[in-house]
mmCIF file with all atom_site columns, C-alpha atoms in Angstrom:
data_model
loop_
_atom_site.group_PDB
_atom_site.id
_atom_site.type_symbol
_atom_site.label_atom_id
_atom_site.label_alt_id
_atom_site.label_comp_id
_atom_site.label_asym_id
_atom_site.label_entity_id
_atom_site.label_seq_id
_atom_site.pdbx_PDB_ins_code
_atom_site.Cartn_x
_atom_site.Cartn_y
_atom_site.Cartn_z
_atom_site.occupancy
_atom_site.B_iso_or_equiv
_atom_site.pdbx_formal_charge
_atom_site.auth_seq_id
_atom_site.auth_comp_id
_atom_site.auth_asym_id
_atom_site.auth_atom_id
_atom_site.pdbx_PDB_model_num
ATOM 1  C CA . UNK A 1 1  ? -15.834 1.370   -1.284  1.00 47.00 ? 160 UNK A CA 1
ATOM 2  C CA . UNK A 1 2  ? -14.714 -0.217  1.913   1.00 72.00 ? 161 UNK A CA 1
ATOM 3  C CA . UNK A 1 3  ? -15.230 1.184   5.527   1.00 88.00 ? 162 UNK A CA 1
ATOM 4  C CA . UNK A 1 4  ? -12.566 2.010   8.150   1.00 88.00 ? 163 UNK A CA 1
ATOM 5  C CA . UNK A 1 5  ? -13.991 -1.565  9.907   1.00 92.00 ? 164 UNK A CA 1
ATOM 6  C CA . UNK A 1 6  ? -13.659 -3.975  6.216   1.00 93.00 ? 165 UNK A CA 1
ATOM 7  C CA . UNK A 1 7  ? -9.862  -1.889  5.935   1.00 93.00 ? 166 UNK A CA 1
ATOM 8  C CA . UNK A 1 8  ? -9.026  -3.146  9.501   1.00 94.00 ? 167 UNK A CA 1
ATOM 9  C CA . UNK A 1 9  ? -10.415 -6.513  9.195   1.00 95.00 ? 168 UNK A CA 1
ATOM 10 C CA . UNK A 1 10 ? -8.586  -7.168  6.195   1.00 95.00 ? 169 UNK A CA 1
ATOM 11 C CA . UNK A 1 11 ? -5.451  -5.971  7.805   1.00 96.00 ? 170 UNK A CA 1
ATOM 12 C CA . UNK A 1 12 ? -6.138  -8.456  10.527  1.00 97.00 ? 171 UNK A CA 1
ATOM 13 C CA . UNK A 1 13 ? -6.374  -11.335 8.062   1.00 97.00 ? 172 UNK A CA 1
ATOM 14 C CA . UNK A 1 14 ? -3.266  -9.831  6.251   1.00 98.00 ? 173 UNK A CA 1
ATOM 15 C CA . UNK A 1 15 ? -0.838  -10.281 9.841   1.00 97.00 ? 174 UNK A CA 1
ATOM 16 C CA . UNK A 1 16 ? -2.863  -12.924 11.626  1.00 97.00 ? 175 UNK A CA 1
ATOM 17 C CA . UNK A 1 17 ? -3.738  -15.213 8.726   1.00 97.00 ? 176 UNK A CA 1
ATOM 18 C CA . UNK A 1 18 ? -1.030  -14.209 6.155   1.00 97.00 ? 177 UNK A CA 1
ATOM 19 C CA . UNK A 1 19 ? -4.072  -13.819 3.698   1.00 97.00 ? 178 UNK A CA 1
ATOM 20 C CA . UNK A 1 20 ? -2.649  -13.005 0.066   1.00 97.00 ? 179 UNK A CA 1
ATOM 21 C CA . UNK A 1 21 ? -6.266  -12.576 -0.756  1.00 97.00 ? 180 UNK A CA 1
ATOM 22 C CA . UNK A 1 22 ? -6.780  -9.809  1.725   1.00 97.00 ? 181 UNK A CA 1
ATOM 23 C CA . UNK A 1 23 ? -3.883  -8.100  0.321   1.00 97.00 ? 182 UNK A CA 1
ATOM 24 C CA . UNK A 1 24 ? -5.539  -8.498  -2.996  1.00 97.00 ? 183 UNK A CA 1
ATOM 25 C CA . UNK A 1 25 ? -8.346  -6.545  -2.035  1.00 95.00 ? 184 UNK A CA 1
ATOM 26 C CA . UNK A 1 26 ? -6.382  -3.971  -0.165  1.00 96.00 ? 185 UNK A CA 1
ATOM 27 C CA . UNK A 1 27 ? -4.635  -3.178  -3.523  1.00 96.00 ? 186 UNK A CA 1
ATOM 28 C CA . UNK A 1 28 ? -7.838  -3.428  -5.314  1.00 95.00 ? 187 UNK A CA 1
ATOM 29 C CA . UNK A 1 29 ? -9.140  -0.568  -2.762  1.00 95.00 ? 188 UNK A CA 1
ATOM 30 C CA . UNK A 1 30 ? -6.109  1.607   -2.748  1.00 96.00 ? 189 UNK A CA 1
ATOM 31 C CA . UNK A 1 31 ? -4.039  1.317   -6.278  1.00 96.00 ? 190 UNK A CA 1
ATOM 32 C CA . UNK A 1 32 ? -6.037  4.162   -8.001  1.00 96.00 ? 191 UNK A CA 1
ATOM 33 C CA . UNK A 1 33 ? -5.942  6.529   -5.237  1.00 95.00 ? 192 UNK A CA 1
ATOM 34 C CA . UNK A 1 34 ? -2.040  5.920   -4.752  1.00 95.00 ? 193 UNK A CA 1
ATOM 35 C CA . UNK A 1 35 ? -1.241  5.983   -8.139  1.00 95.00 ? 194 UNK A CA 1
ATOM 36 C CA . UNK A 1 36 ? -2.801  9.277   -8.899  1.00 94.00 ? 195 UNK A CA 1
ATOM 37 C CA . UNK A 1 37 ? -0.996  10.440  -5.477  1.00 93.00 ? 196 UNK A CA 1
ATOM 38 C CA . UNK A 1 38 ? 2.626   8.467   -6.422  1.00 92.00 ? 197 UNK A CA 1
ATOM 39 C CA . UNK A 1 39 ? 2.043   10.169  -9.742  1.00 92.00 ? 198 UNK A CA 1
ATOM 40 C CA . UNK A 1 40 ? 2.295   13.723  -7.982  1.00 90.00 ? 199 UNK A CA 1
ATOM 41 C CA . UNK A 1 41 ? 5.988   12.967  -7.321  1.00 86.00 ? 200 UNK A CA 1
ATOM 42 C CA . UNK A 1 42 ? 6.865   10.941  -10.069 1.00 86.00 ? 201 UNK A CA 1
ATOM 43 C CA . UNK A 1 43 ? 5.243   12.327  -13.551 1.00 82.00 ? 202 UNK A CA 1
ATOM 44 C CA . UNK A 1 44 ? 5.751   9.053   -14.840 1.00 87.00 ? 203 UNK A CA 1
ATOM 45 C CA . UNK A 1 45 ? 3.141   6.404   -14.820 1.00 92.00 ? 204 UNK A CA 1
ATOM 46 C CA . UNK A 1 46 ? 5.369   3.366   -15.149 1.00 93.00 ? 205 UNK A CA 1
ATOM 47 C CA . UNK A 1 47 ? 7.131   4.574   -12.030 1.00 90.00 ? 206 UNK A CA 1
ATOM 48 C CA . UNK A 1 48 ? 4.322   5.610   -10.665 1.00 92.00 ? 207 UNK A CA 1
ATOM 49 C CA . UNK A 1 49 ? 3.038   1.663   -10.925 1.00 95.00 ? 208 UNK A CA 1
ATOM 50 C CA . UNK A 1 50 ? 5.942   0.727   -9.121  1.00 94.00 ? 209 UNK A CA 1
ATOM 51 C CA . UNK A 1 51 ? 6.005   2.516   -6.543  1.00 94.00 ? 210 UNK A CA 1
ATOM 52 C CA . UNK A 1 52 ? 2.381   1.079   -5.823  1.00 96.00 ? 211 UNK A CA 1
ATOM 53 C CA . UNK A 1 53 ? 3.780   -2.081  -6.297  1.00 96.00 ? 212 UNK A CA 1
ATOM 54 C CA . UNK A 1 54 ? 6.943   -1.747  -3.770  1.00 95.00 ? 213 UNK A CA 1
ATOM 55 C CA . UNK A 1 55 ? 4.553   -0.220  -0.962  1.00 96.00 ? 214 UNK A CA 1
ATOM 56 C CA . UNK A 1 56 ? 2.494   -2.979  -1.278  1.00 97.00 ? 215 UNK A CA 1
ATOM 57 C CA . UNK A 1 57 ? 5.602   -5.509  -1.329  1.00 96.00 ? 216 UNK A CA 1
ATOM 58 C CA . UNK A 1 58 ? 6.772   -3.368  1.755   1.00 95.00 ? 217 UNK A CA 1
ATOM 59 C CA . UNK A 1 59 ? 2.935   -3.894  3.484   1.00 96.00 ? 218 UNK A CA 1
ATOM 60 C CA . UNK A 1 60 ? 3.419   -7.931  2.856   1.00 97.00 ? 219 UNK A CA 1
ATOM 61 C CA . UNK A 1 61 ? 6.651   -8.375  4.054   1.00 97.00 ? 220 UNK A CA 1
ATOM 62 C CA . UNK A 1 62 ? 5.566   -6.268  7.074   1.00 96.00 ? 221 UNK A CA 1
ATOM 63 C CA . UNK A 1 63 ? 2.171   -8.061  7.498   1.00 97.00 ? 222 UNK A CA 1
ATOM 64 C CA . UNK A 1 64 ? 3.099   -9.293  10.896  1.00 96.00 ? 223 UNK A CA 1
ATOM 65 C CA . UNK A 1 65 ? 3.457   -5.576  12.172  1.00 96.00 ? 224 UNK A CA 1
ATOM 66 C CA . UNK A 1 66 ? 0.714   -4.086  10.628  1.00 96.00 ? 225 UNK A CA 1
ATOM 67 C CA . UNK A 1 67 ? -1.744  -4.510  13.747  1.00 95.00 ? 226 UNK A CA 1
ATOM 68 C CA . UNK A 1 68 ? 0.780   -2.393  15.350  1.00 96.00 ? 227 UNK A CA 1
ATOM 69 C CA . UNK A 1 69 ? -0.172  0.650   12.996  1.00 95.00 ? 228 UNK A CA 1
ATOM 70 C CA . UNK A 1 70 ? -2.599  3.215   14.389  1.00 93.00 ? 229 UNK A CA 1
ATOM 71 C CA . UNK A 1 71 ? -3.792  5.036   11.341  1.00 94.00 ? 230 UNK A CA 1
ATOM 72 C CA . UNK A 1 72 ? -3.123  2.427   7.484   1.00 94.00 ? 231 UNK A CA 1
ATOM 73 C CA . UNK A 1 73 ? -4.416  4.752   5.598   1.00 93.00 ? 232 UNK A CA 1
ATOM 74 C CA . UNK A 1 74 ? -1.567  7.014   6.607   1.00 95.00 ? 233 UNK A CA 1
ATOM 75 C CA . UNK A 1 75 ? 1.123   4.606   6.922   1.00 96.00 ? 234 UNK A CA 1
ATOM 76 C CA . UNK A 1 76 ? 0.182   3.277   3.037   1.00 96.00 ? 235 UNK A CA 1
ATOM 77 C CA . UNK A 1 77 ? 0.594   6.702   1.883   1.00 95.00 ? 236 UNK A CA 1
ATOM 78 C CA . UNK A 1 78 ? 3.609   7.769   3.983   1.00 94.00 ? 237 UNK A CA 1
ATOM 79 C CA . UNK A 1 79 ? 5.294   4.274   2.423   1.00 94.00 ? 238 UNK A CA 1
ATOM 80 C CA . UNK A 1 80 ? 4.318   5.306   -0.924  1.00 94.00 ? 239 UNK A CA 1
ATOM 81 C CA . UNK A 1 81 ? 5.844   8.747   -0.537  1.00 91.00 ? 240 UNK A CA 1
ATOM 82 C CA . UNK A 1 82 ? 9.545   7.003   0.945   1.00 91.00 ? 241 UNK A CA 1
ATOM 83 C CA . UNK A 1 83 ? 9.157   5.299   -2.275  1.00 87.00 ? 242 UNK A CA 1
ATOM 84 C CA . UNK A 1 84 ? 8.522   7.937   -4.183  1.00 85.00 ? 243 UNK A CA 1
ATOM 85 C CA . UNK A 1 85 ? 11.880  9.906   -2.984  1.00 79.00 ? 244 UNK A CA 1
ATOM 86 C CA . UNK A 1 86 ? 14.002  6.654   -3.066  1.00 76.00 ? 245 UNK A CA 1
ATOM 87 C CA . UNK A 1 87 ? 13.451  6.567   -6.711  1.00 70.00 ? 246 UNK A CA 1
ATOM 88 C CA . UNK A 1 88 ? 13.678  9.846   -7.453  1.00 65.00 ? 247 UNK A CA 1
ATOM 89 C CA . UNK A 1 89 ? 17.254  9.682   -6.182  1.00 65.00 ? 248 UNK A CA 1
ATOM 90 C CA . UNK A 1 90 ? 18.048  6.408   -8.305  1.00 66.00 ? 249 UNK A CA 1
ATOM 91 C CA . UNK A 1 91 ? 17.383  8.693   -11.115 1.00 56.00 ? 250 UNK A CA 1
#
């Protein structure tokens, strides 16, 4: 399990160093938790596993920003959740 200092340094190399391997382990840490939480909205797995995917898309092409954020654990689930709606209304 990583601590709130490993999270932020691996945000750091995420926007400073545009580390894909950071993000790696950022997805390792969070994609059961936000499954299981994307999975309260969804009842679907398969969507479920996308919407994972897309907040994680959303966190790389954002990477620049992301020292900007206050609180990432709330920000990845708050993305997760817009994702959650927006395809809930493509349906």
């Amino acid at each position: 399990m990583k601590n709130a200092e490993e999270i932020t340094h691996c945000i750091q190399r995420i926007a400073l160093n545009d580390s894909q391997v950071a993000l790696k382990e950022l997805y390792t840490y969070y994609f059961y938790d936000l499954l299981r939480y994307s999975m309260l909205y969804t009842s679907n797995p398969r969507d479920a596993e996308e919407v994972v995917s897309d907040t994680f898309f959303m966190v790389w092409n954002n990477r620049k920003q992301l020292l900007d954020i206050k609180n990432f654990n709330s920000y990845i689930y708050t993305v997760a959740v817009s994702y959650t709606h927006l395809r809930a209304h493509e349906t």
